XYZ file of C-alpha atoms in Angstrom:
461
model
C 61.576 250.753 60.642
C 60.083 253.076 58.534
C 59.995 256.628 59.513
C 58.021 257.858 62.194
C 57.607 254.168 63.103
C 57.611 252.039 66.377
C 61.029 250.562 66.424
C 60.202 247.356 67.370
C 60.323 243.839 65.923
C 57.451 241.753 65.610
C 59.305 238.818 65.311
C 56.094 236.428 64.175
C 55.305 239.205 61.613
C 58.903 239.427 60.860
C 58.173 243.155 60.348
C 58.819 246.270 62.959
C 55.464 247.605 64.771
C 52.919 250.021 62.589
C 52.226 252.375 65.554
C 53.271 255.563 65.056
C 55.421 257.160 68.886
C 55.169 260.409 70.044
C 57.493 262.739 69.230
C 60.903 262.439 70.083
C 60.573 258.537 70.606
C 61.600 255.451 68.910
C 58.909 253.113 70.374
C 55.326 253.365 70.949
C 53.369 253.645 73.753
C 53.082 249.602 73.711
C 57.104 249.578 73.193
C 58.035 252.139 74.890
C 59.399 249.749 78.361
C 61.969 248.852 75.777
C 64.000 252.194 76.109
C 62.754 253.592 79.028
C 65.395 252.803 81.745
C 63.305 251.987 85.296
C 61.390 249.429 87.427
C 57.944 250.374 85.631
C 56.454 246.849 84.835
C 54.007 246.259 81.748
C 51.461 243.661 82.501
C 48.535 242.364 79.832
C 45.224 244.246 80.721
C 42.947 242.026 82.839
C 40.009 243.079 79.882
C 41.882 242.106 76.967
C 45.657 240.438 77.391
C 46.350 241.798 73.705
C 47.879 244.692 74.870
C 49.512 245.939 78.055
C 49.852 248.667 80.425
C 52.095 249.825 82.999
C 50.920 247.955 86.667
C 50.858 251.487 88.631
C 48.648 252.732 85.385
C 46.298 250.115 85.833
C 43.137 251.102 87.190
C 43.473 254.605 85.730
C 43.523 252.598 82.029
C 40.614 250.266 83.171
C 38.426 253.421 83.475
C 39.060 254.132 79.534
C 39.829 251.021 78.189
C 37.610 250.314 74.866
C 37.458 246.774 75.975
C 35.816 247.482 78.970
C 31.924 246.581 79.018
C 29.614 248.392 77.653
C 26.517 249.429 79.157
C 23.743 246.675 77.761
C 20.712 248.219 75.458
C 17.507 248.117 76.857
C 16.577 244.930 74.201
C 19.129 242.983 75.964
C 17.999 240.405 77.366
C 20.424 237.591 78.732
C 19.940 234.432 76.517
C 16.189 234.773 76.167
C 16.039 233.068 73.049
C 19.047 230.342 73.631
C 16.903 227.670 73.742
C 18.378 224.210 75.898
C 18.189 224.734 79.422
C 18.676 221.200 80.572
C 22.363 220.990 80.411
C 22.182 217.318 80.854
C 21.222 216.510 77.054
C 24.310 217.704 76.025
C 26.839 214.928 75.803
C 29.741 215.874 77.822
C 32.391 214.715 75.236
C 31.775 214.835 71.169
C 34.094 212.587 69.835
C 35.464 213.673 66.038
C 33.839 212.473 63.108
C 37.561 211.612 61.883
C 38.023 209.358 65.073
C 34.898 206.755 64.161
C 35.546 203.772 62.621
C 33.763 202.720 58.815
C 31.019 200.596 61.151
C 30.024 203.261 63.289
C 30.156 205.661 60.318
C 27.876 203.447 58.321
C 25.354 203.331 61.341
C 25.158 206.575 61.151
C 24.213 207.014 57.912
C 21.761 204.254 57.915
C 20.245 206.072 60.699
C 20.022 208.931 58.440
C 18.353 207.677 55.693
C 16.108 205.743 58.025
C 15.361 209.428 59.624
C 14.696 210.596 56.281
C 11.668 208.326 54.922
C 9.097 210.353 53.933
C 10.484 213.875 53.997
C 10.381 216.108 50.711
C 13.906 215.818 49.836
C 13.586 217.240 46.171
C 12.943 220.785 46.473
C 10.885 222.904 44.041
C 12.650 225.466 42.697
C 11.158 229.249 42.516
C 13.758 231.287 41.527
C 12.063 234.769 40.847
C 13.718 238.633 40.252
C 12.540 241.514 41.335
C 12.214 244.558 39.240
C 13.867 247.086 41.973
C 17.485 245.576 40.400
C 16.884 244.821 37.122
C 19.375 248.048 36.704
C 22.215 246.924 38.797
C 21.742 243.316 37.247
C 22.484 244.985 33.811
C 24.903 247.045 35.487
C 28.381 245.590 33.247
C 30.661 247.030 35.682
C 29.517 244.554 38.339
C 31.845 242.248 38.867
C 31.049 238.263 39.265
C 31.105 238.342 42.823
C 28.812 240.959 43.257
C 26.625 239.901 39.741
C 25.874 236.849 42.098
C 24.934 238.455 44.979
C 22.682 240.603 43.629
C 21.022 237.618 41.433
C 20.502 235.779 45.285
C 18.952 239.342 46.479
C 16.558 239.457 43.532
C 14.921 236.504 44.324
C 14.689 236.719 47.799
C 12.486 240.008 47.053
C 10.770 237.792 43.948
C 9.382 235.709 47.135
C 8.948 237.934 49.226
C 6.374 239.760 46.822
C 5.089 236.319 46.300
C 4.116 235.879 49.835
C 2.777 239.856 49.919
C 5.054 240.806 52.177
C 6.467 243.590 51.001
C 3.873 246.107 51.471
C 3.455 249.643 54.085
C 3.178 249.597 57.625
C 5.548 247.095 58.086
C 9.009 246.910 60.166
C 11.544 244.215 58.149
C 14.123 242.902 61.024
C 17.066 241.791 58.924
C 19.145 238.919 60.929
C 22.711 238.728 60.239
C 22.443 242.385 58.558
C 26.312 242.838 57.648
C 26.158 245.791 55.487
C 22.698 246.155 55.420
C 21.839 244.971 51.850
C 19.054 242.863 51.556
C 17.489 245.715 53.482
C 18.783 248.210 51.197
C 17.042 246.763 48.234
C 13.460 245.789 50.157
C 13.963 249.985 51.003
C 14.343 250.380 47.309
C 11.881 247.680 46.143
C 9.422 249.897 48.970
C 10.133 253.405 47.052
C 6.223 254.919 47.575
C 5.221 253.064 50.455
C 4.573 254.678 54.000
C 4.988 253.479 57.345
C 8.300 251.473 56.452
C 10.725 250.609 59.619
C 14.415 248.501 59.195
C 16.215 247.166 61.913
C 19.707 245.488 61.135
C 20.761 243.251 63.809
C 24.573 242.512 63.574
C 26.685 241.657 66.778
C 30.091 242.889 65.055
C 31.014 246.170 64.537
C 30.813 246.593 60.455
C 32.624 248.596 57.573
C 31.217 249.727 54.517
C 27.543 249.896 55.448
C 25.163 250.724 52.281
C 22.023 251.554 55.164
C 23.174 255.089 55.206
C 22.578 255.171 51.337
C 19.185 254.916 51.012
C 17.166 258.113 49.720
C 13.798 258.055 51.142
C 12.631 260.108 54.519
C 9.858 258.148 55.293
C 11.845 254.425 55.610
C 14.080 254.320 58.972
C 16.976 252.551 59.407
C 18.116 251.440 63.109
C 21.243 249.051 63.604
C 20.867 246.992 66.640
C 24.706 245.513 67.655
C 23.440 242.616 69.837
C 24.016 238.813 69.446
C 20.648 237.463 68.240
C 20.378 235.155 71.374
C 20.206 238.033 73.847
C 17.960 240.447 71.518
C 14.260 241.055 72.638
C 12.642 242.779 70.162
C 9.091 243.570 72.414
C 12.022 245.847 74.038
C 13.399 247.565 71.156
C 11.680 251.542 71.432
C 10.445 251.861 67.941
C 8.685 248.696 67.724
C 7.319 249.385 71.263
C 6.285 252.754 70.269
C 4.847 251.467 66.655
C 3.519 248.482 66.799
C 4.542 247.443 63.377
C 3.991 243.626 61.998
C 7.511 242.462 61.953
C 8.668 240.693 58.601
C 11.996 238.526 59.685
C 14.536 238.190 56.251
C 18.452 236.779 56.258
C 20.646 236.119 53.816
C 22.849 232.958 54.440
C 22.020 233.631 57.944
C 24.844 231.179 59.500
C 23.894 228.034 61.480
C 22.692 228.495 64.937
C 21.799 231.792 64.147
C 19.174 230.956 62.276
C 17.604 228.728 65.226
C 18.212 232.010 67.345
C 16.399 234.347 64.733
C 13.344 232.150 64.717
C 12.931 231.661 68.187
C 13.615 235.237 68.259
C 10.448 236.078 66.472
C 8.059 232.878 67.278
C 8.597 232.770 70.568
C 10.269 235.673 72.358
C 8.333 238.283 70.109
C 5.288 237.010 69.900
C 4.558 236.594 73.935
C 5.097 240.049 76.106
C 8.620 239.529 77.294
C 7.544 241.801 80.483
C 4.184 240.389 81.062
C 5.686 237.994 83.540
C 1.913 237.954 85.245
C -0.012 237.377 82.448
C -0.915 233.879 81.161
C 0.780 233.127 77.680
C -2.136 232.619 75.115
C -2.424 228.770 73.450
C -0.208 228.221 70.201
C -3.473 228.706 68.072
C -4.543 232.069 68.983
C -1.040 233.485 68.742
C -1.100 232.200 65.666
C -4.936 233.871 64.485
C -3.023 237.360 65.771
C -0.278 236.717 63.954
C -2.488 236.637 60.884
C -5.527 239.779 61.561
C -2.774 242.019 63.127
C -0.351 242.754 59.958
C -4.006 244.764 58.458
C -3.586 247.055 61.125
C -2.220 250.153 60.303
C 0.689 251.953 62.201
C -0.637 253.992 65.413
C -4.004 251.871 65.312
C -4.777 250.297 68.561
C -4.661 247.048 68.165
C -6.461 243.795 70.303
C -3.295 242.117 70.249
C -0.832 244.398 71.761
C 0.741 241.721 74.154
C 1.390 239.663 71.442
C 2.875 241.593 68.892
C 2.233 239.864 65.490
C 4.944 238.446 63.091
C 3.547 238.269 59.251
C 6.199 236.465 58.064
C 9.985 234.958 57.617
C 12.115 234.601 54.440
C 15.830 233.558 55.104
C 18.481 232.268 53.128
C 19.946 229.280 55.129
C 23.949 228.293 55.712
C 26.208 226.679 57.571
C 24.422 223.598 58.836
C 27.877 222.466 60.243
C 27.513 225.328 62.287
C 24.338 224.511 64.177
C 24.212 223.457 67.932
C 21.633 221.414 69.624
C 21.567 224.161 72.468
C 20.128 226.228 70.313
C 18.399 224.065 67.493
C 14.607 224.132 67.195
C 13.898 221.133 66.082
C 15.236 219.281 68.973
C 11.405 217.590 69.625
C 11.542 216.344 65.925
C 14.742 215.084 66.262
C 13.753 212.699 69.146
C 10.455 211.783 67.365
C 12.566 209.571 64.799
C 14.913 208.111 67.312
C 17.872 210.780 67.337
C 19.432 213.048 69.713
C 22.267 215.604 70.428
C 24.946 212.298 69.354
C 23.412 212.269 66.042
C 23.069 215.936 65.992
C 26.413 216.335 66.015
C 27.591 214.201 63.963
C 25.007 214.961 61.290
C 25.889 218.778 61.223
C 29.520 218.475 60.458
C 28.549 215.323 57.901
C 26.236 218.286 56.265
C 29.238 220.178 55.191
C 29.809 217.382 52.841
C 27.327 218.820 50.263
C 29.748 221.657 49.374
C 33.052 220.664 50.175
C 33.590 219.398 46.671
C 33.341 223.032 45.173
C 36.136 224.357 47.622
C 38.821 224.945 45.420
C 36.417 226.463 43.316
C 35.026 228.791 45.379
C 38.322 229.555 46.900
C 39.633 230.851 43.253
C 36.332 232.860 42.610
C 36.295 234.545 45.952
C 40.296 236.007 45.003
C 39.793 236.884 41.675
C 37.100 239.447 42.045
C 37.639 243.117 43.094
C 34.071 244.399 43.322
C 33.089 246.047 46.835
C 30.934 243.069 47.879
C 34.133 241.368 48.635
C 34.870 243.848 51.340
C 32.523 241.874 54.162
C 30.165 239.963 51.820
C 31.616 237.254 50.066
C 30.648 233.876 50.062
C 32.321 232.940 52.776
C 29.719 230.863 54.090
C 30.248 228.061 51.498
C 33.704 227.629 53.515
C 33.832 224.058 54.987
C 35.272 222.139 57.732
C 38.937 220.950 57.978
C 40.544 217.391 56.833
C 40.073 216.360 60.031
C 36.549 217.378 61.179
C 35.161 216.339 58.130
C 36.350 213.062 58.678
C 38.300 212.917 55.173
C 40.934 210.093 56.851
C 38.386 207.573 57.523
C 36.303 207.711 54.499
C 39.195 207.109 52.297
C 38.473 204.293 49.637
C 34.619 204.273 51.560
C 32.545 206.900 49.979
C 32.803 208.684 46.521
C 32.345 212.793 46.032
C 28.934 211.803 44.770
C 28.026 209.893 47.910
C 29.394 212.187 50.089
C 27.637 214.901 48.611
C 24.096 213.150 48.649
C 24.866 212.367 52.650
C 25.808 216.123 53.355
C 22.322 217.049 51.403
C 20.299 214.785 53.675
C 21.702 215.929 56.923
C 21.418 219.697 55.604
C 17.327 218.342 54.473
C 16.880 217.024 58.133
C 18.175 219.597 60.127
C 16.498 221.768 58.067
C 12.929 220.155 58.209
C 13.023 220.133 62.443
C 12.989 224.073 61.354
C 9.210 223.496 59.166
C 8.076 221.162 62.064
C 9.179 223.684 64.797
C 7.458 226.424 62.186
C 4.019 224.662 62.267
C 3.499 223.897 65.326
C 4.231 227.655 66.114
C 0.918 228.180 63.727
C 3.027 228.690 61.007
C 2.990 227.877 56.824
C 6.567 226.449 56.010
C 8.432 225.726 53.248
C 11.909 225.115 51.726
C 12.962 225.412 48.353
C 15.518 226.123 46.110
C 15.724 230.274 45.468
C 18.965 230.617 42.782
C 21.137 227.975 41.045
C 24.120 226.378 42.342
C 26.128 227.854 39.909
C 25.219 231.057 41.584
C 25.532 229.500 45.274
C 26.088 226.536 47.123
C 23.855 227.440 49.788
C 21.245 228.196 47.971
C 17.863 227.357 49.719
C 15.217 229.745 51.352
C 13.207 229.129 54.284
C 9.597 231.080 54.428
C 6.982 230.642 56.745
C 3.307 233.052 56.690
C 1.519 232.846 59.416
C -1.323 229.374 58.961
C -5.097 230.925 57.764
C -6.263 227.159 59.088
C -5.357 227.599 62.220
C -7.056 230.686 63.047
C -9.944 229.702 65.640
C -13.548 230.536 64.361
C -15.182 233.762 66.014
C -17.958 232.855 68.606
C -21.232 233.948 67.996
């Protein structure tokens, strides 16, 4: 061992330990049964079996332990926007795509291209900039890695401005925050606006955040650490205390977590989590308050207080093979054209098909760039399934790349339109399209909804 090293082996590291003992030991506290000559007994702790403790220690290192359980924020809420209740609508036992035969693979996807008659399959594409990094784009000691990134930010403030929604009095709830980017450049795209509010939501603990780099007083910067399916934002003290129009924004916002995020702020938000007595108001007139409220400016009082408005969502989606019908939206869709959580299943691992052909490619890129977007923001999204899950095994000598790829787009373009349907009938304008090139990123389609001027009710005279 080096010196001032733990003496022991890690035998599946093939390396000795990294801890550092105390003085005047050769092992560490975790090692240190291995020269100590008694009875004491090391046992895994009962909160997390990676590391042990001495058994007469126990409930003294309980009390301390950093894996013990934290007290819950007061915008916890258990799995209030989860979704499937009915635990029965879950199949019991998914069998792997790699285990069905070529007829019952087949089947499938003539049920998918049955499913997707009709639907706007060819996306426009509206890939805008935004002036607030026009300097880092010309920045030459960006690296590729982070050149792209910021090309993918640019536009997703490009549409943002084209849907107005980057304007004062305003509190922008960025889903699947990471370091806090995208919100870092709507801060800087927002340099002379008032009234400006960001909160990052971000379950994991993260390195590197760029949140604490912003310059201006007036913007505020909160990091929730919750898992979107337990967050309540009617509960979260500044929005309670502001009453801010809430603009929702992700970029490559994984899978399920998307579903999460938009129940998050259609449904959960947008009725009085606490107003258990109250009657929740018809889809329509959440939808007219969704609309009059964002003109109201912060500390006004407003008419619509229990239903605290959204003025819109703009998020980068990902990870389709990542979704789950517990939590999918667009479950009701789904069973409109004949499908459930069988089809579901074996549509979102299918989806990873429209990317899996650039793996190798993205693989290099990702390891030959040393810019500090690697650090927690690479593109590891475009990552696909295994061999096996992807069902490589049985579609030898059946399917070419090309085909493959033009299934794994229509299952991504299904999944993804039960998210417009879900959005409209919330009161909602939806739309998909394509926001950078492919070149740039696999994943590279945007999801924005406004709240729906038609469906505001007309005032009674």
């Amino acid at each position: 061992p080096g010196p001032g090293r733990c003496a022991h082996l890690v035998l599946r590291k093939r390396r000795f330990c990294r801890m550092v003992p105390a003085p005047g030991r050769r092992f560490c506290g975790e090692h240190a049964h291995e020269e100590e000559q008694n009875d004491r007994k090391r046992i895994p702790c009962p909160l997390d079996p990676k590391h042990t403790v001495y058994e007469d220690q126990l409930q003294k290192h309980l009390k301390k332990c950093n894996s013990r359980e934290k007290p819950k924020p007061v915008y916890f809420v258990q799995d209030i926007n989860a979704g499937l209740k009915d635990v029965a609508e879950i199949p019991e036992k998914q069998v792997p795509l790699s285990s069905l035969s070529i007829e019952e693979l087949q089947n499938l996807i003539v049920k998918l291209k049955k499913a997707t008659i009709g639907l706007e399959l060819h996306l426009k594409e509206q890939i805008l900039s935004h002036q607030a990094l026009q300097e880092a784009l010309n920045d030459p000691k960006n690296g590729e890695s982070a050149f792209k990134h910021l090309k993918q930010q640019a536009s997703i403030l490009g549409n943002m401005e084209k849907l107005h929604l980057l304007g004062p009095g305003r509190c922008f709830v960025e889903f699947g925050a990471g370091r806090g980017k995208l919100s870092h450049w709507v801060d800087i795209a927002l340099e002379n606006v008032e009234s400006v509010q960001f909160l990052l939501v971000e379950r994991a603990a993260t390195r590197f955040k760029v949140d604490g780099k912003h310059k201006r007083r007036d913007s505020i910067f909160e990091r929730l650490q919750v898992d979107i399916q337990h967050l309540c934002l009617n509960k979260v003290p500044i929005l309670e205390k502001k009453k801010l129009p809430v603009v929702g924004i992700g970029k490559h916002l994984c899978g399920a977590a998307t579903d999460l995020a938009l129940r998050c702020l259609v449904e959960s938000y947008t009725t009085c989590c606490d107003g258990e007595d109250e009657e929740p108001a018809p889809k329509r007139c959440r939808a007219a308050q969704t609309e009059v409220a964002p003109h109201n400016s912060a500390g006004n009082e407003s008419t619509t207080e229990d239903h605290k408005p959204v003025a819109g969502i703009v998020i980068a989606l990902c990870c389709h093979h990542k979704c789950d019908w517990t939590h999918y939206v667009g479950r009701d869709f789904f069973k409109s054209v004949g499908l459930g959580p069988v089809e579901f299943h074996y549509f979102q691992r299918m989806s990873s098909w429209a990317t899996c052909g650039m793996q190798e490619t993205t693989s290099k890129a990702s390891t030959s760039e040393d810019s500090e977007d690697q650090t927690n923001d690479t593109e590891e999204h475009e990552q696909t399934l295994s061999r096996t899950e992807s069902g490589s095994d049985t579609l030898q000598g059946t399917l070419s790349v090309e085909e493959r790829k033009e299934i794994g787009c229509l299952c991504k373009r299904l999944i993804d339109h039960g998210r417009i349907e879900y959005l409209q009938q919330q009161g909602y304008r939806a739309a998909l399209q394509y926001y950078t090139e492919s070149a740039v990123s696999l994943e590279n389609v945007l999801l924005t909804a406004v709240p729906n001027p038609s469906l505001i009710p007309e005032p009674t005279i």
